[in-house]
Coordinates of C-alpha atoms and ligand atoms in Angstrom, one line a residue:
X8 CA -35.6 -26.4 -8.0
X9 CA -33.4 -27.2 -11.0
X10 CA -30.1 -26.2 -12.1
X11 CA -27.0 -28.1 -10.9
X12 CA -25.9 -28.1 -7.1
X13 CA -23.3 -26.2 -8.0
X14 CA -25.7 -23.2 -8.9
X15 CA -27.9 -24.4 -6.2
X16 CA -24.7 -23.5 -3.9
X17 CA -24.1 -20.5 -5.1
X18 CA -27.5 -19.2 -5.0
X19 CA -28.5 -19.7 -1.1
X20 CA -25.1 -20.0 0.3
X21 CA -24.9 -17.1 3.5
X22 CA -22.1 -15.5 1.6
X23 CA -22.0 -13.4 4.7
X24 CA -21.6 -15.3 8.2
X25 CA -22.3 -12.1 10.6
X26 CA -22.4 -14.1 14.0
X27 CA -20.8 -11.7 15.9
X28 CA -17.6 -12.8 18.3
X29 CA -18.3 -15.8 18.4
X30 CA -17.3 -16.4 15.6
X31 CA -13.6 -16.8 14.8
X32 CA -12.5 -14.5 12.1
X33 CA -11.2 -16.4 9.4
X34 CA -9.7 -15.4 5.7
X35 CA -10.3 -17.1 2.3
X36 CA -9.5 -16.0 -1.3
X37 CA -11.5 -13.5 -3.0
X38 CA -11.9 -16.1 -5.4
X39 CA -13.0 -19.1 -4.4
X40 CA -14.8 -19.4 -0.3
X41 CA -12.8 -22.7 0.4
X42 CA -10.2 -21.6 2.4
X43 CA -10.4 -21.2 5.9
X44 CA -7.5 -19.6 7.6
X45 CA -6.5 -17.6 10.5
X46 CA -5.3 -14.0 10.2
X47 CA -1.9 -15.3 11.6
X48 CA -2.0 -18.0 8.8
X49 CA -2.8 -15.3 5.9
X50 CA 0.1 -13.2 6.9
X51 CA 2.2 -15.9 7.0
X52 CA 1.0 -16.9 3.6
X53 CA 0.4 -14.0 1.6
X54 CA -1.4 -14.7 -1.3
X55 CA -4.0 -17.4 -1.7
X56 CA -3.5 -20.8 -4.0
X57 CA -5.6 -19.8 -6.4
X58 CA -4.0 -15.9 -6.8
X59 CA -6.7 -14.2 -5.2
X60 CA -6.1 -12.2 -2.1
X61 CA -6.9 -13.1 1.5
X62 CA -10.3 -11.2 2.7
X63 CA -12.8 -11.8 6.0
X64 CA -16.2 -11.5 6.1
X65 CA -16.6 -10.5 9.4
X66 CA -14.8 -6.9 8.5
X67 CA -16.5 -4.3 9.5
X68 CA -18.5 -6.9 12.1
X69 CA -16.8 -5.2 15.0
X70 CA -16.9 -1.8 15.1
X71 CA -14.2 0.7 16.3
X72 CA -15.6 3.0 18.9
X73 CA -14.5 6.6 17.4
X74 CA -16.3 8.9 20.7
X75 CA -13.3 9.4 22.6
X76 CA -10.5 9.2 20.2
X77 CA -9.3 12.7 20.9
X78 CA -6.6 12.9 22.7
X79 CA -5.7 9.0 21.8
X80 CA -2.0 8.5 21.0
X81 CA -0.6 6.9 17.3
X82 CA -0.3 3.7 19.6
X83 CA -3.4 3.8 21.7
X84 CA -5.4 3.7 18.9
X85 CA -3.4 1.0 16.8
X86 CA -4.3 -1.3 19.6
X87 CA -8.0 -0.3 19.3
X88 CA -7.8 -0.9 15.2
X89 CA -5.6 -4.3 15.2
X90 CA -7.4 -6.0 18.0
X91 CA -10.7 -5.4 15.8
X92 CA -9.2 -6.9 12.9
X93 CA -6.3 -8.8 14.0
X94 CA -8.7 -10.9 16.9
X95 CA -6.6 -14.1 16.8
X96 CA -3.5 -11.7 18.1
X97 CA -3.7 -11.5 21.8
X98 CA -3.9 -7.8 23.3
X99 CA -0.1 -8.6 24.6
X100 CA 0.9 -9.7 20.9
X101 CA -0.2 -6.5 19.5
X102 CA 1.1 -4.1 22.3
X103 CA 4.5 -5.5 21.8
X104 CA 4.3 -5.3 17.8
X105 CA 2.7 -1.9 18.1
X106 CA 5.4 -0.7 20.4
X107 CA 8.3 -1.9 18.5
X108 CA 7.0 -0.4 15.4
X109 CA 6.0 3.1 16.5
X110 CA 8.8 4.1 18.4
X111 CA 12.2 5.8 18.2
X112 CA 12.8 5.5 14.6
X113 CA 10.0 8.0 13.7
X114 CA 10.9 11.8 13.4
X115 CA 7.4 12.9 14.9
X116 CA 5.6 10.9 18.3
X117 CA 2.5 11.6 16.7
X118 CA 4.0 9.3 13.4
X119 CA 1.4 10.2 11.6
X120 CA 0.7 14.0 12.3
X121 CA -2.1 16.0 10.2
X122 CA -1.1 19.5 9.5
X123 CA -3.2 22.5 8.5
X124 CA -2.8 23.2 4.6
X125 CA -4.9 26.2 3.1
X126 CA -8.4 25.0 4.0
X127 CA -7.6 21.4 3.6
X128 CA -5.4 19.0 6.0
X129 CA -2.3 17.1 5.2
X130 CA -1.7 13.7 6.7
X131 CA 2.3 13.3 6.9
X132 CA 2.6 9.5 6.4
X133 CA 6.3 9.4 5.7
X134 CA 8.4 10.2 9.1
X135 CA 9.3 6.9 9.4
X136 CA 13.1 5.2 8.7
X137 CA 12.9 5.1 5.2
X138 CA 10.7 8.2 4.6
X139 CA 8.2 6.9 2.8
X140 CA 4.6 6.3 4.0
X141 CA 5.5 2.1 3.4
X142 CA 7.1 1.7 6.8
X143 CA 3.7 2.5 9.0
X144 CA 3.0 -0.7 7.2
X145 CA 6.9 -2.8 6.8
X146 CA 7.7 -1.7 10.5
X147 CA 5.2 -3.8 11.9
X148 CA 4.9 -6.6 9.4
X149 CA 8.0 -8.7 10.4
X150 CA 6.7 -8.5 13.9
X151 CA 3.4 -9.9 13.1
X152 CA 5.4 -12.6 11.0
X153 CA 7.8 -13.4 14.3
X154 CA 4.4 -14.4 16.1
X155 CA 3.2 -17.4 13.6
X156 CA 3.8 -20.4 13.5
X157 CA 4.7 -22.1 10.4
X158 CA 1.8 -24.6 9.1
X159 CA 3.7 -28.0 9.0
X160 CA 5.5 -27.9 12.3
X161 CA 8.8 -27.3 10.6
X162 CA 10.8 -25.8 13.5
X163 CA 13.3 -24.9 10.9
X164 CA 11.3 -23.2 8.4
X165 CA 12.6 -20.0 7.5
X166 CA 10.4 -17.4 5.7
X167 CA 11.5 -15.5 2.6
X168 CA 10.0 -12.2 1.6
X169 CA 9.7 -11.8 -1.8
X170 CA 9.1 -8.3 -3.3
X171 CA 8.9 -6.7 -6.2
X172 CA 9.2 -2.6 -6.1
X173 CA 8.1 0.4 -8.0
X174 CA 10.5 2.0 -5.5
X175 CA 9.7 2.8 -2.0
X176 CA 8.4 -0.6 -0.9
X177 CA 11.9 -2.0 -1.7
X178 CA 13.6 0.0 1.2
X179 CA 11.0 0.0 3.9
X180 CA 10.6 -3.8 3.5
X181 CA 14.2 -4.4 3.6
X182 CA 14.4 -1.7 6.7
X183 CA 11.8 -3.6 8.4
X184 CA 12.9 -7.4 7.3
X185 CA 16.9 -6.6 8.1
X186 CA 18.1 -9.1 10.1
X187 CA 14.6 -10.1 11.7
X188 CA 14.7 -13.3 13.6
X189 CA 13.4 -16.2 11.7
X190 CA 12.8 -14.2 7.9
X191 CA 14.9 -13.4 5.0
X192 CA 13.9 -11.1 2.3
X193 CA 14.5 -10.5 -1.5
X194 CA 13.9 -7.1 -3.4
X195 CA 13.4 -7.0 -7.3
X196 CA 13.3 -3.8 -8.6
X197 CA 13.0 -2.6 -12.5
X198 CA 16.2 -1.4 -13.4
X199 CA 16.7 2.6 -14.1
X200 CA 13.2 3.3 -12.9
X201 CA 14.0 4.0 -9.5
X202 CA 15.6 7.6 -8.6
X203 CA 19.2 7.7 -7.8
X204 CA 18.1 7.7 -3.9
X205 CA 15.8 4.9 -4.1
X206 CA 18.3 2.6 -5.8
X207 CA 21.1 3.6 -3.4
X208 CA 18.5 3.0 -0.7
X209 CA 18.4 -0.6 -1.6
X210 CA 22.0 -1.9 -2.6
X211 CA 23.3 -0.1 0.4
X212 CA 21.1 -1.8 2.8
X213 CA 23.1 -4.0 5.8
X214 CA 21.9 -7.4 7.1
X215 CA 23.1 -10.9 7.1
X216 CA 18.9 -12.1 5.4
X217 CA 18.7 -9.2 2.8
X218 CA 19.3 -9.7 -1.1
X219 CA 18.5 -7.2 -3.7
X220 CA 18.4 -7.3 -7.9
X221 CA 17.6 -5.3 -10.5
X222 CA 15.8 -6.8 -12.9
X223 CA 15.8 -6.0 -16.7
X224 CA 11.8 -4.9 -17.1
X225 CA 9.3 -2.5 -15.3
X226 CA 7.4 -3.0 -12.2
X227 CA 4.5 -4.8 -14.0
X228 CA 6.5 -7.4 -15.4
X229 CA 8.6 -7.7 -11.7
X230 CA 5.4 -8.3 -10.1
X231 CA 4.0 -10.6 -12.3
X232 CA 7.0 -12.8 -12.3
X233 CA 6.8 -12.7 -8.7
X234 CA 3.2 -13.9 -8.4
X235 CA 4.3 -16.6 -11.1
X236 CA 7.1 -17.3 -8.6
X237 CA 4.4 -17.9 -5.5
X238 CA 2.4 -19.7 -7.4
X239 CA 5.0 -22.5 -8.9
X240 CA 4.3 -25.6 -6.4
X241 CA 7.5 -27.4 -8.1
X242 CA 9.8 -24.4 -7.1
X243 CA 7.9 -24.7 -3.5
X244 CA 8.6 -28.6 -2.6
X245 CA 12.4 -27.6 -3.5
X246 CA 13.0 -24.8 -1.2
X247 CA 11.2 -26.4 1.9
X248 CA 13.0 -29.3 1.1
X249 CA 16.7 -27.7 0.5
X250 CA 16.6 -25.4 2.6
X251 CA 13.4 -24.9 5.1
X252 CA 12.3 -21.8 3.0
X253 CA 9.1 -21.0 2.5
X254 CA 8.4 -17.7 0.3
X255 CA 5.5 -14.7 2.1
X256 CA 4.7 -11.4 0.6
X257 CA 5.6 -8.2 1.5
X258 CA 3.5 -6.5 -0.8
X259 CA 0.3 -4.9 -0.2
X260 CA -1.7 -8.0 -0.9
X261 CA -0.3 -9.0 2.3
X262 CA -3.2 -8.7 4.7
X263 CA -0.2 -8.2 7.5
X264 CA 0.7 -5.1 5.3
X265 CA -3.1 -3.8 4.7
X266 CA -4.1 -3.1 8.1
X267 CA -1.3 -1.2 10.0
X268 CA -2.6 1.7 7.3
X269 CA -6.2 1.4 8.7
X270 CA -4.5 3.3 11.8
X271 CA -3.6 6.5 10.5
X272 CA -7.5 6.8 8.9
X273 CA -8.3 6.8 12.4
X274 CA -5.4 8.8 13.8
X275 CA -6.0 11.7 11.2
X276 CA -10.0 11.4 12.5
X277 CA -8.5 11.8 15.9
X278 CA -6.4 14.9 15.0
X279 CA -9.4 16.4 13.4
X280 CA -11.4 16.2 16.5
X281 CA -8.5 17.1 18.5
X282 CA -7.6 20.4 16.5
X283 CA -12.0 21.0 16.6
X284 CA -12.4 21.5 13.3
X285 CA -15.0 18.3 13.5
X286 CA -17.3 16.9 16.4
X287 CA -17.6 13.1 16.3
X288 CA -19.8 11.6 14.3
X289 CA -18.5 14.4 11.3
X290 CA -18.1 13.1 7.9
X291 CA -14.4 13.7 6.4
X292 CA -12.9 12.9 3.1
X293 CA -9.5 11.5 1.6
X294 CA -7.5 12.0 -1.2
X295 CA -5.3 9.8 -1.6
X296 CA -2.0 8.9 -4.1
X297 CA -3.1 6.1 -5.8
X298 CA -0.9 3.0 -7.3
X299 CA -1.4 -0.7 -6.1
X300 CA -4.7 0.5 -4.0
X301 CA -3.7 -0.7 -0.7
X302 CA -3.1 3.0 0.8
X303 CA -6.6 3.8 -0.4
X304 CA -8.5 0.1 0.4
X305 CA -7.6 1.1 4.1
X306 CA -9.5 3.3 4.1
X307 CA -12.3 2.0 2.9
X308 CA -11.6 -0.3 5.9
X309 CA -11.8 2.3 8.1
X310 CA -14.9 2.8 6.8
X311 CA -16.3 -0.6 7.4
X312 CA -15.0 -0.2 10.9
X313 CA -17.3 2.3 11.7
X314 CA -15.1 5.6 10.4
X315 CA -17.2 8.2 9.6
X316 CA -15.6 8.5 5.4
X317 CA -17.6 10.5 3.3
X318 CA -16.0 10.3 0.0
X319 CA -12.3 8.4 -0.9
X320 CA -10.3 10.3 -3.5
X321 CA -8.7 8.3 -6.2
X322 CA -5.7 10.2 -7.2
X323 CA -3.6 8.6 -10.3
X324 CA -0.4 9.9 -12.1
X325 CA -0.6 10.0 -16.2
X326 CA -1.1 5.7 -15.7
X327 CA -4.8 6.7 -15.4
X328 CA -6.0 3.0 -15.8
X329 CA -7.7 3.7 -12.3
X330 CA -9.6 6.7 -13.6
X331 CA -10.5 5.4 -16.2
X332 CA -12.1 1.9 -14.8
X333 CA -13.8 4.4 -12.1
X334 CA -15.2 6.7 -14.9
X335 CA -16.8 3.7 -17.5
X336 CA -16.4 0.7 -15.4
X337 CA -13.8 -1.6 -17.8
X338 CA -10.8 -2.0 -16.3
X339 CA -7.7 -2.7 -19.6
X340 CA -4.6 -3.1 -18.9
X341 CA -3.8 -2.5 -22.7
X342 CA -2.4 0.6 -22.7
X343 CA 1.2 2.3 -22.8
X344 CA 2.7 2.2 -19.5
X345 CA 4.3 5.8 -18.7
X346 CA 7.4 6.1 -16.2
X347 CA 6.8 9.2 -14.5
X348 CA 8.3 11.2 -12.0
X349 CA 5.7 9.9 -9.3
X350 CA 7.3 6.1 -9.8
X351 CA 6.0 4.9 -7.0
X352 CA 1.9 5.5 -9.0
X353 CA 3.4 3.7 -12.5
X354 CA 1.4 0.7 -12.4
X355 CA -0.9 -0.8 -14.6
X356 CA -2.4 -3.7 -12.7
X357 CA -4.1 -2.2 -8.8
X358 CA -3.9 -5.8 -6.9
X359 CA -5.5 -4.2 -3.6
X360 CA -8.7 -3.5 -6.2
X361 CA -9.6 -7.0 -6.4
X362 CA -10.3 -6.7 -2.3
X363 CA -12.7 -3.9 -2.9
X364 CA -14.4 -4.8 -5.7
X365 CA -15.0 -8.4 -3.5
X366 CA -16.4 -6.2 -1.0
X367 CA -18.6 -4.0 -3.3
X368 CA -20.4 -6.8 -4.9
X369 CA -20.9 -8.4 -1.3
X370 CA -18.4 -11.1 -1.5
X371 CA -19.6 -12.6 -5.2
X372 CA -16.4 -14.8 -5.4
X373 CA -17.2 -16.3 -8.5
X374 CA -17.8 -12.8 -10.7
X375 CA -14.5 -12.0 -8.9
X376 CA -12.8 -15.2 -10.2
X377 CA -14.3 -14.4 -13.4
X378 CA -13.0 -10.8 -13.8
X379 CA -9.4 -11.7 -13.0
X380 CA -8.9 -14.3 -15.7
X381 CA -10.6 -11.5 -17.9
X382 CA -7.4 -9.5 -16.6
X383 CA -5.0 -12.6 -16.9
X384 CA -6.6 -13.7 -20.1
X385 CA -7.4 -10.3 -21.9
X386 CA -5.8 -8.0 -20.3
X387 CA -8.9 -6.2 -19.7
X388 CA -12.9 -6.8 -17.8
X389 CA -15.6 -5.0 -17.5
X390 CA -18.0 -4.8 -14.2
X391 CA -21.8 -4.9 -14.4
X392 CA -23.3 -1.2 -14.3
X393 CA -25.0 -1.7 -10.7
X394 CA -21.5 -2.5 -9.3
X395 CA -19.7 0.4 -10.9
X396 CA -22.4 2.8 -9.6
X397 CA -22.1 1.6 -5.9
X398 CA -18.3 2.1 -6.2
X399 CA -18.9 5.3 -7.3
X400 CA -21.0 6.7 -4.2
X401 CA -17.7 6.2 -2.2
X402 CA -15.1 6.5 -4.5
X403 CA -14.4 10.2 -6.2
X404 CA -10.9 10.1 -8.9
X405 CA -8.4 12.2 -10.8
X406 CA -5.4 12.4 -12.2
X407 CA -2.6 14.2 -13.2
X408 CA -0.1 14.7 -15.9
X409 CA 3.4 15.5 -15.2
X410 CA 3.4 19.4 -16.1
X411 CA 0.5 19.7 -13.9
X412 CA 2.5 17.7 -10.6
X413 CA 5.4 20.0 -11.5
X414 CA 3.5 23.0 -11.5
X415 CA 1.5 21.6 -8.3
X416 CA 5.2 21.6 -6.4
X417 CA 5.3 25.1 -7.1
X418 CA 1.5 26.3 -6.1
X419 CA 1.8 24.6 -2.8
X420 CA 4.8 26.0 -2.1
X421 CA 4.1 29.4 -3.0
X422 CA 0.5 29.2 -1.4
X423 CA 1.5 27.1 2.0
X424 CA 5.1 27.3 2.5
X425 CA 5.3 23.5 2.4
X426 CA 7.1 21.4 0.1
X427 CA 5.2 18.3 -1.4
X428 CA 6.8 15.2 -3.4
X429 CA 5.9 14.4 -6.6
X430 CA 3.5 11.4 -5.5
X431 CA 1.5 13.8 -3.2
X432 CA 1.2 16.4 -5.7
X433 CA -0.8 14.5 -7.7
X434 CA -3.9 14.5 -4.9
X435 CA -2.9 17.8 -4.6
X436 CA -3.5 18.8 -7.9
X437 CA -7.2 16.3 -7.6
X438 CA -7.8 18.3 -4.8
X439 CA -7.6 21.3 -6.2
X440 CA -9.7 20.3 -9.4
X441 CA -12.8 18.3 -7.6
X442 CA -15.6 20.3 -6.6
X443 CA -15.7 20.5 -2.5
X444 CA -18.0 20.8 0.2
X445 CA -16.6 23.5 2.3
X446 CA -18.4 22.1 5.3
X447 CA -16.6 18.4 4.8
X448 CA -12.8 18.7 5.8
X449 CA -10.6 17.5 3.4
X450 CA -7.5 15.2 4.2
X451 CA -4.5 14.6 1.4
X452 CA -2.2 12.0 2.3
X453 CA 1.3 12.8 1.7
X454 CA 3.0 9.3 1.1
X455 CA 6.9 10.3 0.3
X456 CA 9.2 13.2 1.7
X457 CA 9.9 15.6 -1.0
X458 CA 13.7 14.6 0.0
X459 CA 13.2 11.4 -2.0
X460 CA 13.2 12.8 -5.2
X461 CA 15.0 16.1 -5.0
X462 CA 15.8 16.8 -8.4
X463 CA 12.3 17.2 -9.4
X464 CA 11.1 18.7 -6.9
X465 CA 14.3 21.8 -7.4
X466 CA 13.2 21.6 -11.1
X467 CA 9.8 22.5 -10.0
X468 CA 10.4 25.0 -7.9
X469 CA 13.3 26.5 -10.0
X470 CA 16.2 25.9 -7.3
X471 CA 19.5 24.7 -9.0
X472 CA 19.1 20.9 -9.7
X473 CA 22.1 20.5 -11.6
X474 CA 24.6 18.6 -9.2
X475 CA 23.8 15.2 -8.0
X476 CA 20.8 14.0 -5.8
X477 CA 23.1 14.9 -3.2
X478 CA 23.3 18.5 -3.9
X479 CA 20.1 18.8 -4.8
X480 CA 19.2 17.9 -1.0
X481 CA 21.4 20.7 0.2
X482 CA 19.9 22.9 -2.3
X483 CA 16.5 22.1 -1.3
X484 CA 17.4 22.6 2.6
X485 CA 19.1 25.4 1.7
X486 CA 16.6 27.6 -0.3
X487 CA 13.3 26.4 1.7
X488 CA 14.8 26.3 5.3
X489 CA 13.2 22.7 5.8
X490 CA 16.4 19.9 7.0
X491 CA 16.7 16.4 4.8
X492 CA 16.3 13.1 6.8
X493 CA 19.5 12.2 7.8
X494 CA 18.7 8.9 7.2
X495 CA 18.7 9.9 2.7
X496 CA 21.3 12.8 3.2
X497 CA 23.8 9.7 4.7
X498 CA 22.8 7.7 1.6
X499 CA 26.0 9.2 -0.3
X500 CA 28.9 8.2 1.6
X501 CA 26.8 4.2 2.3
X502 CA 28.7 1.2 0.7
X503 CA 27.4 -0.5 -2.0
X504 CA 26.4 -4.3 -1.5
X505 CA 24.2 -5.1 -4.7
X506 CA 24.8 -4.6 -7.8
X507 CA 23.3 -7.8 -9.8
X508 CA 21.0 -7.1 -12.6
X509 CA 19.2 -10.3 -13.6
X510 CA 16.1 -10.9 -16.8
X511 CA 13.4 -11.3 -16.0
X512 CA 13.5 -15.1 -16.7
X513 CA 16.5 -15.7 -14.2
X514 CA 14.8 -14.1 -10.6
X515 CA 13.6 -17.5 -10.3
X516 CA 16.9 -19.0 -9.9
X517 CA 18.2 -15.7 -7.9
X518 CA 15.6 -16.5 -5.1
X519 CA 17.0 -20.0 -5.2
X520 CA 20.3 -19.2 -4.8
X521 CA 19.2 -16.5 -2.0
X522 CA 17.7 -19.3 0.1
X523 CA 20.5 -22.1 -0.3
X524 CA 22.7 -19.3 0.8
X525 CA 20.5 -19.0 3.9
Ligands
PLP21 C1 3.4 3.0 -2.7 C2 3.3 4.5 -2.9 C3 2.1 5.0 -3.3 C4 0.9 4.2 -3.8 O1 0.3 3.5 -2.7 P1 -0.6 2.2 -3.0 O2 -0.9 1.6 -1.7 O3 0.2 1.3 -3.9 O4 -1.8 2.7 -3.8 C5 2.0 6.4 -3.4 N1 3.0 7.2 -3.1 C6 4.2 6.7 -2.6 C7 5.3 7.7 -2.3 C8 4.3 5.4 -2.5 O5 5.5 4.9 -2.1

């Protein structure tokens, strides 16, 4: 049979291993099927040696049983959806995570409640401490990370989240890290792309494990140093050695930070059937706000779990390098990068694509391999036609410009009475534009309280937006009768503890000064 073994290997290897329960389900890279770790052991690691991302292929083996979610609490169901991908938690583990997550600190006991909008459905994601739809995902992350163990029985060993933010990620990692036993956690963000709130968010966050800098770049070139940062073995050897550190991820390619947001897929499926606007078994599509992918790859988890999902939404702010890879099938990263008023969407570079596209070509490591040091290489890759068209049955996309999210603000408003953010105005406005099955309800998921960014949001609606982010909030609450989390409206009178700006050359040497301090 010619060819090398090498080809020989990749040609008749099972790429799948469907053997049911028993089983253990175990993670690799997207790249490369050498790896064999635990789902404890990929949260504790983050990202995979070779870059790629941590992925099973036993998802979607188990399925979630959806007939009697009606009914079913935020937390009921959580245990359903993390014991079926989480297995190597114990049903005790998960309880105690999912409790400690999903309590007190949200603003609504359903934490993820689905309200009617015109003839669609909203999914609020953002009730949470840091009103943002992040913390359904940073609550429960340190709490998975308190329950491994680290690798080389190093009692000591500390582990340091490392984070680069567009914004909101920033705050509901260092909400969630704060002072959580056993963890320390970093925050880069790109200086002056952040709104006034975001920033004071940050450098006015308490803990004795937190550190936060700006850095002198945008988010694209923050992440990228951090993935340079993971992946420099030298740097490694000296921070276990110095000081028991070992760097994690808080970022979405953190499979710890994926699947909390597989929940609320099901939770808004619940509501649905709750409310009787579908009987089980009913197909119901997304639209979701779109930047690193991970909000809209868990759905397409839920999906694999058994969710009925007709069609997920792509929704993109004016960095359209989504819509475009979704409308011709080349992905290029060689464009102008735009800071919009959706900051939070201004990315160039989806990691939480990588996951789906290893799914979609039925776990083809080695095309996967191949496409990302297009990306690293070219800046740009191109899939093969069959692949894009398969994508495409599932996944619908749009975009919008900033007029159009503006003027969005102001046509849900005047048509609902409810006040969207500049992030969920973009699926908004997709929404409105993509032709729709009347018969197939329609969810949008709103990922930031319009609180967050106040200023646009009065511009939009033509309140006074003169005064400071402060005023604007009172404006907002004011002219709209809706109140501002107290948590942001508290935000003006917080003490400052950060205010180090560093290039983007020196956030090496600020993480190793962050864990000597330790
Ligand atoms: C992070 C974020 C998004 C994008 O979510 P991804 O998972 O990165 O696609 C959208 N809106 C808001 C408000 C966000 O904070």
């Amino acid at each position: 049979m010619g060819g090398s073994p090498v080809d020989w290997w990749v040609v008749y290897r099972p790429r799948f291993a469907y053997e049911g329960s028993a089983v253990a389900t175990t993670f690799h890279s997207t790249r490369s099927t050498t790896d064999s770790l635990t789902a404890k052991q990929a949260i504790r690691k983050g990202i995979a040696d070779d870059g790629g991302l941590f992925v099973s292929d036993q998802l979607g083996s188990t399925k979630v049983e959806i007939g009697d979610l009606a009914g079913k609490s935020y937390q009921e169901i959580a245990r359903r959806v993390l014991g079926a991908l989480l297995p190597d938690f114990t049903a005790e583990e998960l309880g105690a995570c999912i409790d400690a997550a999903y309590g007190e600190q949200w603003s609504d006991d359903r934490i993820t409640p689905l309200k009617p909008l015109g003839d669609d459905f909203i999914l609020e994601l953002f009730n949470g401490p840091t009103s943002a739809f992040k913390d359904v995902a940073l609550q429960i992350l340190p709490r998975f990370m308190a329950r491994t163990t680290p690798a080389g029985g190093d009692t000591d060993e500390k582990i340091m989240i490392l984070t680069a933010t567009s914004g909101d990620t920033g705050k509901a990692a260092l909400a969630g890290f704060a002072d959580a036993p056993g963890t320390a956690i970093t925050v880069f963000y790109p200086e002056g792309k952040v709104s006034q709130v975001q920033e004071l968010q940050m450098t006015t966050q308490t803990g004795s494990n937190v550190n936060v800098a700006a850095v002198e770049g945008n988010f694209d070139d923050a992440q990228s140093a951090v993935k340079r940062i993971f992946g420099d073995k030298e740097l490694a050897a000296k921070l276990a050695g110095d000081s028991h550190v070992v760097l994690s991820s808080a970022n979405s390619i953190n499979v710890g930070r994926l699947v909390p947001q597989v929940v609320y897929y099901f939770s808004a499926y619940a509501q649905l059937l709750e409310q009787q606007v579908i009987n089980v078994g009913d197909e119901v599509e997304f639209v979701v706000p779109t930047g690193n992918f991970g909000d809209i790859l868990a759905g397409y988890y839920a999906k694999l779990l058994g969710l009925p999902v007709k069609h997920l939404v792509v929704a993109s702010d004016k960095n359209n390098v989504l819509f475009d890879f979704l409308t011709t099938g080349t992905y290029n990263r060689q464009r102008p990068f735009f800071q919009t008023i959706s900051p939070s969407m201004d990315i160039l570079i989806s990691s939480n694509l990588e996951r789906m596209l290893y799914y979609l070509s039925d776990g083809d490591t080695r095309l996967i391999a191949m496409l990302m040091n297009d990306l690293k290489n070219w800046g740009t890759y191109e899939i093969p036609e069959p692949l894009l068209a398969k994508i495409r049955q599932l996944f619908g996309c749009g975009w919008a410009d900033e007029d159009q999210v503006r003027e969005m603000i102001a046509d849900c408003w005047e048509k609902n009475r409810y006040v969207i953010d500049p992030h969920t105005a973009c699926a908004y406005f997709v929404a409105q534009q993509m032709p729709h099955d009347p018969l197939t309800p329609r969810v949008i998921l709103a990922t930031a309280s319009p609180y967050k960014f106040p200023r646009v949001v009065n511009e939009s609606l033509g309140f006074d937006a003169n005064g400071t982010d402060f005023e604007c909030m009172d404006v907002l609450a004011h002219e709209t009768g809706t109140t501002a989390p107290a948590a942001l409206r508290g935000l003006e009178t917080a003490d400052v503890r950060f205010d180090t700006v560093v290039p983007i050359d020196g956030m090496e040497s600020f993480v190793e000064q962050a864990a000597k301090a330790l």
